[in-house]
Tab-separated table of C-alpha atoms in Angstrom:
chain	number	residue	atom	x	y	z
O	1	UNK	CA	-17.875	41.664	27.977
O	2	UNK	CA	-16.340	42.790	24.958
O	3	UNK	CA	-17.933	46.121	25.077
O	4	UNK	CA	-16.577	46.896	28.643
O	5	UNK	CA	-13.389	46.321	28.258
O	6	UNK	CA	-13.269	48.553	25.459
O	7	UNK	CA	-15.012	51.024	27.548
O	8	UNK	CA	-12.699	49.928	30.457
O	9	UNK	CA	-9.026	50.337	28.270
O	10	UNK	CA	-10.454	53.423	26.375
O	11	UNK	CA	-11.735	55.529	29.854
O	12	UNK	CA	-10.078	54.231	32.730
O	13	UNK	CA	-11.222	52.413	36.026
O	14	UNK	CA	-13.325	55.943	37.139
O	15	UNK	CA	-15.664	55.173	34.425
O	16	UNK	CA	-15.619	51.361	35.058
O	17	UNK	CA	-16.652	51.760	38.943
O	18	UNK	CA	-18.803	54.969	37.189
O	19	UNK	CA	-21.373	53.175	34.814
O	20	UNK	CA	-23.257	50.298	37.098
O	21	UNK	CA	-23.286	53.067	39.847
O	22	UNK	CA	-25.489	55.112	36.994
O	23	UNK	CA	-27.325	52.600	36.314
O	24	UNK	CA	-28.607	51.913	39.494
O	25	UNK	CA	-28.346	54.992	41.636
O	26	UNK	CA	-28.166	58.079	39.032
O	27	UNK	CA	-24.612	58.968	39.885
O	28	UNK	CA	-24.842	61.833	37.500
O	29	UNK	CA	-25.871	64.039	40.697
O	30	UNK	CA	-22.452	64.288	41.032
O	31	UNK	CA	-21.716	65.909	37.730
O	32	UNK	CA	-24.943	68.140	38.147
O	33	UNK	CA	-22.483	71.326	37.674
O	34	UNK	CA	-21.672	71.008	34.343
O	35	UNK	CA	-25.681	70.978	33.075
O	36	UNK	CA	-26.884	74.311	31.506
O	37	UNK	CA	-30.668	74.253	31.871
O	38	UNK	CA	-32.815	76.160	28.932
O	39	UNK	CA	-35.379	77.614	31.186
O	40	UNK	CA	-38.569	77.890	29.651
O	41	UNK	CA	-37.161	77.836	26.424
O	42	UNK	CA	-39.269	75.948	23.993
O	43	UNK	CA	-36.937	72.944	21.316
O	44	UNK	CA	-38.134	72.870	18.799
O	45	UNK	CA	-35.650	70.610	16.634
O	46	UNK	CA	-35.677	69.848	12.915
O	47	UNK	CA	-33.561	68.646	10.279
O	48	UNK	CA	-30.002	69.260	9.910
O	49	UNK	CA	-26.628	67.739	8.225
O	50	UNK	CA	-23.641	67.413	9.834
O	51	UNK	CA	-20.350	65.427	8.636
O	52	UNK	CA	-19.774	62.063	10.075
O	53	UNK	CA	-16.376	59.925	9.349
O	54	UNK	CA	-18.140	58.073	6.358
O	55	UNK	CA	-19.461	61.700	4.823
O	56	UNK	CA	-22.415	63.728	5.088
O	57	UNK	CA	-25.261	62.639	7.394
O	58	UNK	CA	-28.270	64.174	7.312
O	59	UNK	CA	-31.417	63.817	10.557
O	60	UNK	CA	-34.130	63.058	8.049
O	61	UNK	CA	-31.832	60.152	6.259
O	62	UNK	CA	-32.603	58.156	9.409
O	63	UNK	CA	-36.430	58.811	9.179
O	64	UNK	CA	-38.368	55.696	10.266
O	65	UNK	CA	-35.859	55.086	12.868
O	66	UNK	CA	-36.010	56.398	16.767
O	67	UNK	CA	-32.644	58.518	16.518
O	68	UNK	CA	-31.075	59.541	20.378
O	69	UNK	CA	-29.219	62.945	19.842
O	70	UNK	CA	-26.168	63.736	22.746
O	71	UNK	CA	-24.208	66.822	22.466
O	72	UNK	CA	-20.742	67.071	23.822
O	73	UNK	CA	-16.791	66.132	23.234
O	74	UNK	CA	-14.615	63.431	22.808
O	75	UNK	CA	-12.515	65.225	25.714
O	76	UNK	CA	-14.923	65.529	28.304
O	77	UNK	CA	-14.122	63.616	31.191
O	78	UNK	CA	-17.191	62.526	33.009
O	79	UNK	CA	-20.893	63.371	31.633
O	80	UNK	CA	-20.127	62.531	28.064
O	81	UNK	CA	-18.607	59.190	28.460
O	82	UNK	CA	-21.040	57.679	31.098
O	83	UNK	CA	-24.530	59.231	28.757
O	84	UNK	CA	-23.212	57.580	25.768
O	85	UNK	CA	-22.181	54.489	28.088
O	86	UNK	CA	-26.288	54.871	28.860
O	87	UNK	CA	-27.233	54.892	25.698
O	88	UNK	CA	-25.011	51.946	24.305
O	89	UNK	CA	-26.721	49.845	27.964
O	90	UNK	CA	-29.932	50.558	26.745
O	91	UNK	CA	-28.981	49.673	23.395
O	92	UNK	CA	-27.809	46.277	23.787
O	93	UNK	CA	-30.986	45.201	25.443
O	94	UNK	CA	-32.954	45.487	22.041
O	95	UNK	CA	-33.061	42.516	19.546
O	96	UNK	CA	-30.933	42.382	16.092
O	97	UNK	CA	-34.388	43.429	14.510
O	98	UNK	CA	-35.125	46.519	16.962
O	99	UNK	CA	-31.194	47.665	16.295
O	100	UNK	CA	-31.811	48.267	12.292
O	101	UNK	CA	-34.650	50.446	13.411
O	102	UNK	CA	-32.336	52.530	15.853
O	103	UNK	CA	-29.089	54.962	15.568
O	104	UNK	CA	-27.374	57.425	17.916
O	105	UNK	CA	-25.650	60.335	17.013
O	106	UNK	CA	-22.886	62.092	19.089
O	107	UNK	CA	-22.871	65.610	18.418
O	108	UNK	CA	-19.361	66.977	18.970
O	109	UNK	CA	-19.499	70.648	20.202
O	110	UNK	CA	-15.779	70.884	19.812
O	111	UNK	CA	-15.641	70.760	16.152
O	112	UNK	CA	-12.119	72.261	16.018
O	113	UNK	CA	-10.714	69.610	17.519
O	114	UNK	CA	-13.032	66.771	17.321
O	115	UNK	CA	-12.906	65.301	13.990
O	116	UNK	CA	-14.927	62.863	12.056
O	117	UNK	CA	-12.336	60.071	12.550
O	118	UNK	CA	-11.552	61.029	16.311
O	119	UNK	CA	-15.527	60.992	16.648
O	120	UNK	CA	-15.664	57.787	14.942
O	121	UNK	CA	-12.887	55.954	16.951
O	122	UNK	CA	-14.348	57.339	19.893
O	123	UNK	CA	-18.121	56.492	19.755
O	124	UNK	CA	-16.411	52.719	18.449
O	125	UNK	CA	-15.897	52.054	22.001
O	126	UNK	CA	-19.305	52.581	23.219
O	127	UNK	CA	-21.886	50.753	20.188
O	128	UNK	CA	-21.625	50.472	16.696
O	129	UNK	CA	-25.207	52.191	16.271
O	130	UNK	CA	-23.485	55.354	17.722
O	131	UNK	CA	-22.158	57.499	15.463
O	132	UNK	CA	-20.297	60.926	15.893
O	133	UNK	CA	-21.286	63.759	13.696
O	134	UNK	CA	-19.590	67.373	13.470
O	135	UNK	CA	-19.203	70.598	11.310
O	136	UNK	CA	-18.123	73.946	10.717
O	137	UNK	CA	-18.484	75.990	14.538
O	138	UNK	CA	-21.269	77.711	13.031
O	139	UNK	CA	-23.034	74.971	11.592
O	140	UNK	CA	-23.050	72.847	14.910
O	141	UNK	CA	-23.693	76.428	17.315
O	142	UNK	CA	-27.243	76.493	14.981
O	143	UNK	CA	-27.707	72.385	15.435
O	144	UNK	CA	-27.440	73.087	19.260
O	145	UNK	CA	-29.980	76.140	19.106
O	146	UNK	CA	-32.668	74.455	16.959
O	147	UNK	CA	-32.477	71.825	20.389
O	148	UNK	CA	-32.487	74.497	23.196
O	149	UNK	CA	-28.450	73.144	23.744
O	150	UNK	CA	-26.103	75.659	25.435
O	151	UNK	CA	-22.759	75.447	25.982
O	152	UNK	CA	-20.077	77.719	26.975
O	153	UNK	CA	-16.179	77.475	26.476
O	154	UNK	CA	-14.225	78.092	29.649
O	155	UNK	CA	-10.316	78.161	30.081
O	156	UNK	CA	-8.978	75.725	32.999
O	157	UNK	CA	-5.765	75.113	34.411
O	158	UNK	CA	-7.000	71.454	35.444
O	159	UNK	CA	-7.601	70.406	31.819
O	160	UNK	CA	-4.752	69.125	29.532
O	161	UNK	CA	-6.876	70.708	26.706
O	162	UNK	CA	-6.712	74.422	28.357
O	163	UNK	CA	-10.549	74.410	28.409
O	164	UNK	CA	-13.771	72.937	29.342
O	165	UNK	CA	-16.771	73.180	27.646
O	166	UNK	CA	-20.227	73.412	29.693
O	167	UNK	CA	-23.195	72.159	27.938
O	168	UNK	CA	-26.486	71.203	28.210
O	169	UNK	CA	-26.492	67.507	28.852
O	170	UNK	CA	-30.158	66.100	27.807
O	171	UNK	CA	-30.553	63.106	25.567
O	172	UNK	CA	-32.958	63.605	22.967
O	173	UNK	CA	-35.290	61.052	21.562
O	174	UNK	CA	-36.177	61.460	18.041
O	175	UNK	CA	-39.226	59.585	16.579
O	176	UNK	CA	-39.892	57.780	13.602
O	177	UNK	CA	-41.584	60.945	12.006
O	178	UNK	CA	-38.397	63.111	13.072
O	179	UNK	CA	-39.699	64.746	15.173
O	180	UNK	CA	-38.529	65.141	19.164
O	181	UNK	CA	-40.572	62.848	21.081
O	182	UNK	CA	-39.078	63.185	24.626
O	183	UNK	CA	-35.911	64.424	26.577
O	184	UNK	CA	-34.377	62.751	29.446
O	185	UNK	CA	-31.895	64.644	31.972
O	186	UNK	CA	-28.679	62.827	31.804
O	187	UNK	CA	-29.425	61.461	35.597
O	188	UNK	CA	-31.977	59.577	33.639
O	189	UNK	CA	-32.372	55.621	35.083
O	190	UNK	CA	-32.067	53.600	32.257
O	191	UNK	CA	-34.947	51.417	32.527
O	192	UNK	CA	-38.010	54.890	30.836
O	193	UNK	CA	-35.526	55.171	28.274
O	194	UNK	CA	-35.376	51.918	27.416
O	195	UNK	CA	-39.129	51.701	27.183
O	196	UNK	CA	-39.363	54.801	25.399
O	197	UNK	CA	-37.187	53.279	22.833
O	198	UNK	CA	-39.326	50.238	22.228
O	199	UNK	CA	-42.728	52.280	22.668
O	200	UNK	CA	-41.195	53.922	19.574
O	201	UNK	CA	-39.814	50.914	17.758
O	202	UNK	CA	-43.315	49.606	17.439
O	203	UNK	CA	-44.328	53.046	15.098
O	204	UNK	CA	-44.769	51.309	11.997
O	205	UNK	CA	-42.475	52.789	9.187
O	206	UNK	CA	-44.639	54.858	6.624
């Protein structure tokens, strides 16, 4: 309960109504504008270190855990929220054990304005085991590339920000071994991902 009223204080009453509509009917149809699709274009991931609000962080420190990778920004108001709303439902079905074994991390593709403490406060409303990561514009625009992520700046007169950035919106799930194991389009149900977390989880640690 506590988590949702976070959620619900932090994101208003359009994500409230918003997340048990995703859950059970893949509402993200409606947001199916803002996806960039990478064609034929073949991820294929890797290592890389990026600067989270308690210092570096690095892909292969989390080795032997299942690590989900989101791109996006703190100031998007619809697909961002709601996937890492997904990820934090599908999190809190897994035991205290299965948690230690399992992290998140929030790749901001605003890195001018989204800093390690605004990524940290923000990702604090969804699950602890989320954590936002950024860096310098270059470092992140090579990040995205190594995962087939696009994105695209755009200037709006709807946005209080003067922009909107279009991105890719997959979630990527990153095995024990580091290496990508599977993507899910962010009109994913939440009940494969769940199992593709604990198909993972049971990858002994080397």
């Amino acid at each position: 309960m506590k988590f949702w009223m976070k959620l619900f204080s932090r994101c208003g009453l359009p994500l409230l109504i918003a997340v048990p509509i995703l859950i059970n009917s893949q509402i993200f149809h409606l947001y199916a504008h803002q996806k960039v699709t990478s064609g034929t274009r073949i991820i294929h991931g890797g290592d890389f270190t990026l600067k989270s609000a308690e210092g570096p962080l690095s892909l292969k420190d989390l080795r032997g855990k299942v690590v989900l990778l989101f791109f996006g920004y703190t100031s998007c108001a619809d697909v961002c929220p709601i996937s890492l709303a997904t990820i934090a439902n599908a999190f809190s079905k897994l035991t205290n054990v299965e948690l230690k074994r399992i992290r998140s991390l929030f790749i901001s593709l605003d890195p001018e304005r989204d800093t390690p403490e605004r990524l940290r406060k923000f990702t604090g409303y969804f699950h602890p085991n989320i954590v936002g990561v950024t860096g310098i514009p270059e470092v992140v625009a090579d990040v995205a590339q190594k995962y087939g992520v696009e994105m695209e700046k755009n200037e709006s007169n709807n946005s209080s920000l003067g922009y909107t950035i279009s991105h890719t919106t997959n979630i990527f799930v990153v095995g024990p071994d580091g290496e990508i194991s599977k993507t899910f389009p962010h009109d994913i149900d939440g009940r494969p991902l769940l199992h593709q977390i604990k198909s993972l989880l049971k990858i002994k640690q080397s």
